[in-house]
Amino acid sequence: MHSTWGKRLCRGYLACLLALGSLPVWADAPIVIGTGGSAGVYLPVGKAMCELYRQATGSACQALTTGGSLYNASAIRNGDLDFGIVQSDIQYALSRGTEQFYDSGPNESVRTLFSLHAEAFTVVAKPPGIRNFDDLAGKWVNVGNPGSGQRATLNSLLEMKGETEDIFALASELKPTDMSRVMCSGKLDAFLYVVGHPSQAIDEAIRGCGAHLVNVAGPEVEALIEQMPYYGVTVIPGGTYAHNPDDIVTFGVRATLLSRKDVDEERVYQLVKAVFEHLDAFRRSHPSLVTLTPSAMVREGLTVPLHAGARRYYEEVGLLPPGSE
Ligand code: GLU
């Protein structure tokens, strides 16, 4: 009798736990991970993490489409989101209270889990004459939707140059899903995107109307890389996109998974464990993840303390020495 009842209810891990009355506390609410726009890389990466978490724990997990890093960072700070993918430069600004977070001051509650793929500050242009970032002066440029990370990174570069968005004849705020269509209809010369490669939105602009990638180099870029702990030289290898055979040199950040100190330790531990124990499957889920290594994921691009749940896992498997921060 008991076994028939059990069999009927035990259709999945969560159902079994409920039936046996042993539901762990961390499994009671779904995990929601803030990602980016539907044409970006954050969304498939968030979905892949959710899938691994679901398979490992039987608990629900949702990768939420959002405006991007800036939105996710603010939502984590406010408690509207517990997890989000955030560019490493925005992670830094949120915790130190600089740049976009100057008014709200330093934030000590933000915690990180691990870093993800490298993201390049990417300029895509249609007119053949645009070959370097400085050629964008006087052009129609999409600077990024409100809440996106690229807008923030652009402003850091412009500030270093002593310029503002006024150098562009038009600074539009289209979402990634609309950028290539508007460019190909002739209403946009270029768009900026801080993103992992290959990216669907960029591929569409290249195939749709012969757009090309543009170098972002010069003394201000070198100064940014030298002065800021989260920027590095980034090369988009030639051949990543059709008709773009040359290497493109720019600067970039890493995507990171961010949370808050008060988020349940066991849930964070289970999420980290699900990803690290199935790293091969995770790497295969998107081309921008293929080069991820456990040691880079726990070190690179992280400028705030690790969440206690993440640190527990890394210490357990020997990725970090006991007592690390
Ligand atoms: N880096 C972008 C941002 O923070 C998002 C890129 C993506 O969705 O892959 O807004």
XYZ file of C-alpha atoms and ligand atoms in Angstrom:
335
model
C 0.000 0.000 0.000
C 2.702 2.414 1.056
C 4.887 1.462 -1.922
C 2.038 2.011 -4.484
C 1.389 5.407 -2.965
C 5.086 6.168 -3.077
C 5.396 5.018 -6.686
C 2.487 7.156 -7.811
C 3.962 10.261 -6.226
C 7.610 9.608 -7.000
C 7.632 10.880 -10.580
C 10.642 13.140 -9.988
C 13.242 13.885 -7.346
C 11.291 16.795 -5.889
C 8.071 14.755 -5.799
C 9.895 11.925 -4.024
C 11.317 14.242 -1.404
C 7.870 15.701 -0.826
C 6.345 12.224 -0.577
C 8.931 11.112 1.917
C 8.544 14.307 3.898
C 12.219 15.203 3.630
C 12.248 18.317 1.473
C 15.444 20.255 2.214
C 14.882 23.885 3.201
C 16.849 25.226 0.215
C 14.580 23.397 -2.233
C 11.409 25.283 -1.314
C 11.619 28.176 -3.774
C 12.849 28.246 -7.362
C 16.190 29.806 -8.180
C 15.931 32.744 -10.582
C 19.066 33.870 -12.430
C 18.973 37.316 -14.070
C 20.609 37.142 -17.503
C 20.440 39.560 -20.466
C 18.537 40.085 -23.712
C 17.279 37.178 -25.796
C 19.907 37.775 -28.534
C 22.815 37.596 -26.061
C 25.021 34.920 -24.537
C 23.943 35.423 -20.897
C 20.547 33.857 -21.567
C 21.787 30.506 -22.951
C 24.512 30.428 -20.262
C 21.892 31.054 -17.547
C 19.655 28.367 -19.036
C 22.535 25.880 -19.056
C 23.288 26.565 -15.357
C 19.601 26.136 -14.535
C 19.409 22.851 -16.402
C 22.385 21.458 -14.459
C 20.904 22.659 -11.157
C 17.525 21.116 -11.993
C 19.072 17.793 -12.948
C 21.231 17.676 -9.831
C 18.653 18.749 -7.251
C 15.211 18.334 -8.819
C 14.470 21.921 -7.817
C 13.093 24.594 -10.115
C 15.382 27.167 -11.721
C 14.588 29.948 -14.176
C 16.923 31.996 -16.377
C 15.220 35.376 -16.555
C 15.579 37.706 -19.558
C 16.635 41.167 -18.334
C 18.217 44.402 -19.559
C 21.694 43.075 -18.680
C 24.467 43.551 -16.126
C 23.483 46.912 -14.742
C 19.905 45.801 -14.219
C 21.031 42.525 -12.590
C 23.515 44.252 -10.273
C 20.891 46.749 -9.058
C 18.275 44.012 -8.622
C 20.690 41.898 -6.544
C 21.549 44.896 -4.403
C 17.840 45.676 -3.840
C 16.923 42.062 -3.080
C 14.729 41.724 -6.194
C 17.033 39.010 -7.550
C 19.224 36.513 -5.666
C 21.413 35.568 -8.629
C 22.488 37.384 -11.772
C 25.171 37.422 -14.455
C 27.155 40.633 -14.199
C 30.208 41.997 -16.046
C 33.298 42.119 -13.831
C 33.593 45.922 -14.199
C 30.034 46.348 -12.930
C 30.615 43.875 -10.092
C 33.497 46.107 -9.000
C 31.515 49.348 -9.332
C 28.597 47.920 -7.319
C 30.777 46.749 -4.438
C 32.976 49.862 -4.295
C 30.236 52.414 -4.967
C 31.921 53.883 -8.033
C 30.694 54.871 -11.516
C 26.960 54.087 -11.851
C 26.787 53.140 -8.153
C 28.444 56.283 -6.845
C 25.211 57.640 -5.339
C 24.375 54.431 -3.477
C 27.881 54.080 -1.995
C 29.896 50.904 -1.323
C 27.929 47.689 -0.936
C 29.286 45.054 1.422
C 26.544 42.488 0.947
C 27.395 41.485 -2.618
C 29.048 38.050 -3.063
C 30.323 36.177 -6.065
C 30.099 32.477 -7.019
C 32.465 32.151 -10.012
C 33.394 33.806 -13.261
C 32.175 32.718 -16.650
C 33.205 33.489 -20.238
C 35.304 36.411 -21.457
C 33.341 39.295 -22.953
C 34.820 41.677 -25.501
C 33.912 45.344 -25.836
C 32.734 44.832 -29.399
C 32.083 47.473 -32.041
C 30.155 46.378 -35.132
C 29.914 48.891 -37.987
C 28.331 49.012 -41.413
C 30.143 51.820 -43.314
C 33.483 50.366 -44.506
C 35.320 53.551 -43.423
C 34.809 52.819 -39.711
C 37.994 50.890 -38.797
C 38.729 52.017 -35.219
C 36.649 53.247 -32.265
C 37.558 56.892 -32.913
C 35.927 56.679 -36.363
C 32.559 56.539 -34.561
C 32.645 60.304 -33.867
C 29.724 61.970 -35.651
C 28.054 58.622 -36.433
C 24.749 57.013 -35.498
C 25.691 54.560 -32.760
C 23.650 52.217 -30.580
C 25.145 52.591 -27.099
C 22.986 49.947 -25.392
C 19.600 49.619 -23.762
C 19.101 50.998 -20.248
C 20.348 48.380 -17.769
C 22.922 46.952 -20.164
C 26.551 46.508 -19.296
C 27.917 47.932 -22.559
C 26.548 51.358 -21.775
C 28.552 51.392 -18.541
C 31.758 50.100 -20.161
C 31.425 52.649 -22.972
C 31.130 55.442 -20.440
C 34.340 54.305 -18.714
C 36.170 54.446 -22.053
C 34.706 57.845 -22.975
C 35.590 59.219 -19.551
C 39.185 58.075 -20.020
C 39.196 59.916 -23.352
C 37.707 63.046 -21.740
C 34.639 62.694 -23.967
C 30.935 61.987 -23.569
C 28.286 60.305 -25.692
C 27.891 63.704 -27.382
C 30.661 62.702 -29.794
C 28.065 60.552 -31.566
C 25.532 62.222 -33.880
C 22.962 59.810 -32.445
C 23.236 57.573 -29.359
C 20.347 55.116 -29.537
C 19.259 52.651 -26.834
C 17.965 49.696 -28.835
C 17.838 46.221 -27.311
C 20.242 43.597 -28.743
C 17.364 41.869 -30.562
C 16.730 45.012 -32.648
C 20.301 46.167 -33.354
C 21.049 44.244 -36.556
C 17.620 44.883 -38.114
C 17.847 48.639 -37.580
C 21.457 48.715 -38.781
C 20.580 46.769 -41.913
C 17.649 49.106 -42.633
C 20.198 51.956 -42.843
C 19.231 53.783 -39.619
C 22.356 52.922 -37.626
C 26.075 53.091 -38.490
C 27.368 51.001 -35.600
C 26.450 49.231 -32.391
C 28.395 48.426 -29.234
C 28.005 45.157 -27.389
C 29.981 43.729 -24.475
C 29.426 40.076 -25.199
C 30.927 36.586 -25.511
C 31.611 35.272 -28.999
C 30.134 34.091 -31.235
C 27.020 36.219 -30.708
C 23.799 35.819 -32.623
C 23.124 39.582 -32.857
C 26.534 40.193 -34.446
C 26.219 37.262 -36.836
C 22.861 38.652 -38.027
C 24.366 42.082 -38.808
C 27.295 40.541 -40.684
C 25.189 38.147 -42.734
C 22.297 40.583 -43.112
C 24.135 43.635 -44.461
C 27.876 43.020 -44.573
C 28.748 44.675 -41.242
C 32.277 44.241 -39.863
C 34.067 44.196 -36.512
C 36.171 47.205 -35.504
C 39.386 47.461 -33.437
C 39.275 49.359 -30.150
C 42.841 50.413 -29.452
C 44.877 53.453 -28.443
C 46.488 55.055 -25.372
C 43.191 55.425 -23.458
C 42.397 51.754 -23.873
C 45.904 50.891 -22.661
C 45.411 53.184 -19.659
C 42.070 51.538 -18.823
C 43.656 48.092 -18.932
C 46.561 49.207 -16.802
C 44.535 51.076 -14.183
C 41.481 48.877 -13.743
C 41.814 45.366 -12.263
C 38.933 44.004 -14.330
C 39.931 44.981 -17.891
C 42.270 43.038 -20.138
C 43.331 42.909 -23.793
C 40.828 40.792 -25.705
C 41.221 39.355 -29.185
C 38.255 38.214 -31.259
C 39.943 35.631 -33.494
C 39.691 36.139 -37.251
C 37.156 33.764 -38.752
C 34.817 33.800 -35.736
C 32.317 35.473 -38.087
C 31.811 35.142 -41.846
C 33.730 37.638 -44.041
C 35.772 38.878 -41.031
C 39.091 37.038 -41.489
C 41.321 39.331 -39.367
C 41.896 39.203 -35.611
C 40.164 42.119 -33.880
C 41.950 43.630 -30.891
C 39.897 45.307 -28.202
C 39.551 45.165 -24.404
C 37.184 43.163 -22.306
C 35.843 41.826 -19.037
C 34.651 38.504 -17.713
C 31.038 37.639 -17.063
C 30.558 36.645 -13.412
C 27.784 35.054 -11.385
C 26.773 37.347 -8.564
C 24.651 36.941 -5.436
C 24.258 38.397 -1.963
C 25.618 37.413 1.457
C 22.153 36.633 2.871
C 21.207 34.175 0.092
C 20.886 30.658 1.527
C 24.287 28.959 1.731
C 22.992 25.518 0.816
C 21.299 26.749 -2.393
C 24.493 28.489 -3.484
C 26.517 25.359 -2.643
C 24.156 23.176 -4.691
C 24.249 25.540 -7.684
C 28.052 25.738 -7.683
C 28.341 21.974 -7.242
C 25.916 21.283 -10.109
C 27.984 23.445 -12.493
C 31.465 22.280 -11.405
C 30.573 18.592 -11.295
C 29.196 18.779 -14.841
C 31.679 21.229 -16.285
C 32.096 19.313 -19.553
C 28.376 19.500 -20.246
C 28.385 23.178 -19.255
C 31.287 23.966 -21.606
C 29.510 22.205 -24.456
C 26.327 24.230 -23.927
C 27.665 27.383 -25.645
C 30.788 28.046 -27.791
C 31.829 30.998 -25.616
C 32.244 28.603 -22.638
C 34.620 26.068 -24.249
C 37.799 27.457 -22.674
C 36.486 27.661 -19.086
C 38.724 26.056 -16.456
C 37.878 25.543 -12.770
C 40.949 27.452 -11.630
C 40.151 30.507 -13.812
C 36.508 30.395 -12.715
C 37.407 30.772 -9.037
C 40.039 33.475 -9.596
C 39.640 35.651 -12.690
C 37.410 38.721 -12.759
C 36.297 38.359 -9.142
C 36.667 41.517 -7.090
C 34.229 40.807 -4.242
C 34.348 37.991 -1.645
C 33.113 34.519 -2.559
C 29.735 33.496 -1.173
C 30.162 31.120 1.794
C 28.316 28.340 -0.088
C 30.683 28.641 -3.050
C 33.775 28.785 -0.860
C 32.633 25.650 1.010
C 32.468 23.729 -2.269
C 35.859 24.974 -3.539
C 37.537 24.094 -0.235
C 35.900 20.657 -0.203
C 37.218 19.753 -3.657
C 40.623 21.382 -3.088
C 40.193 24.241 -5.590
C 40.930 26.688 -2.782
C 42.861 26.180 0.455
C 40.800 26.065 3.673
C 40.123 29.479 5.199
C 40.392 31.403 1.917
C 38.357 34.558 1.316
N 27.348 42.113 -21.283
C 25.977 42.439 -21.578
C 25.406 43.176 -20.406
O 25.904 43.064 -19.341
C 25.101 41.233 -21.868
C 25.665 40.295 -22.881
C 24.840 39.044 -23.073
O 23.619 39.059 -22.879
O 25.445 38.036 -23.415
O 24.440 43.834 -20.500
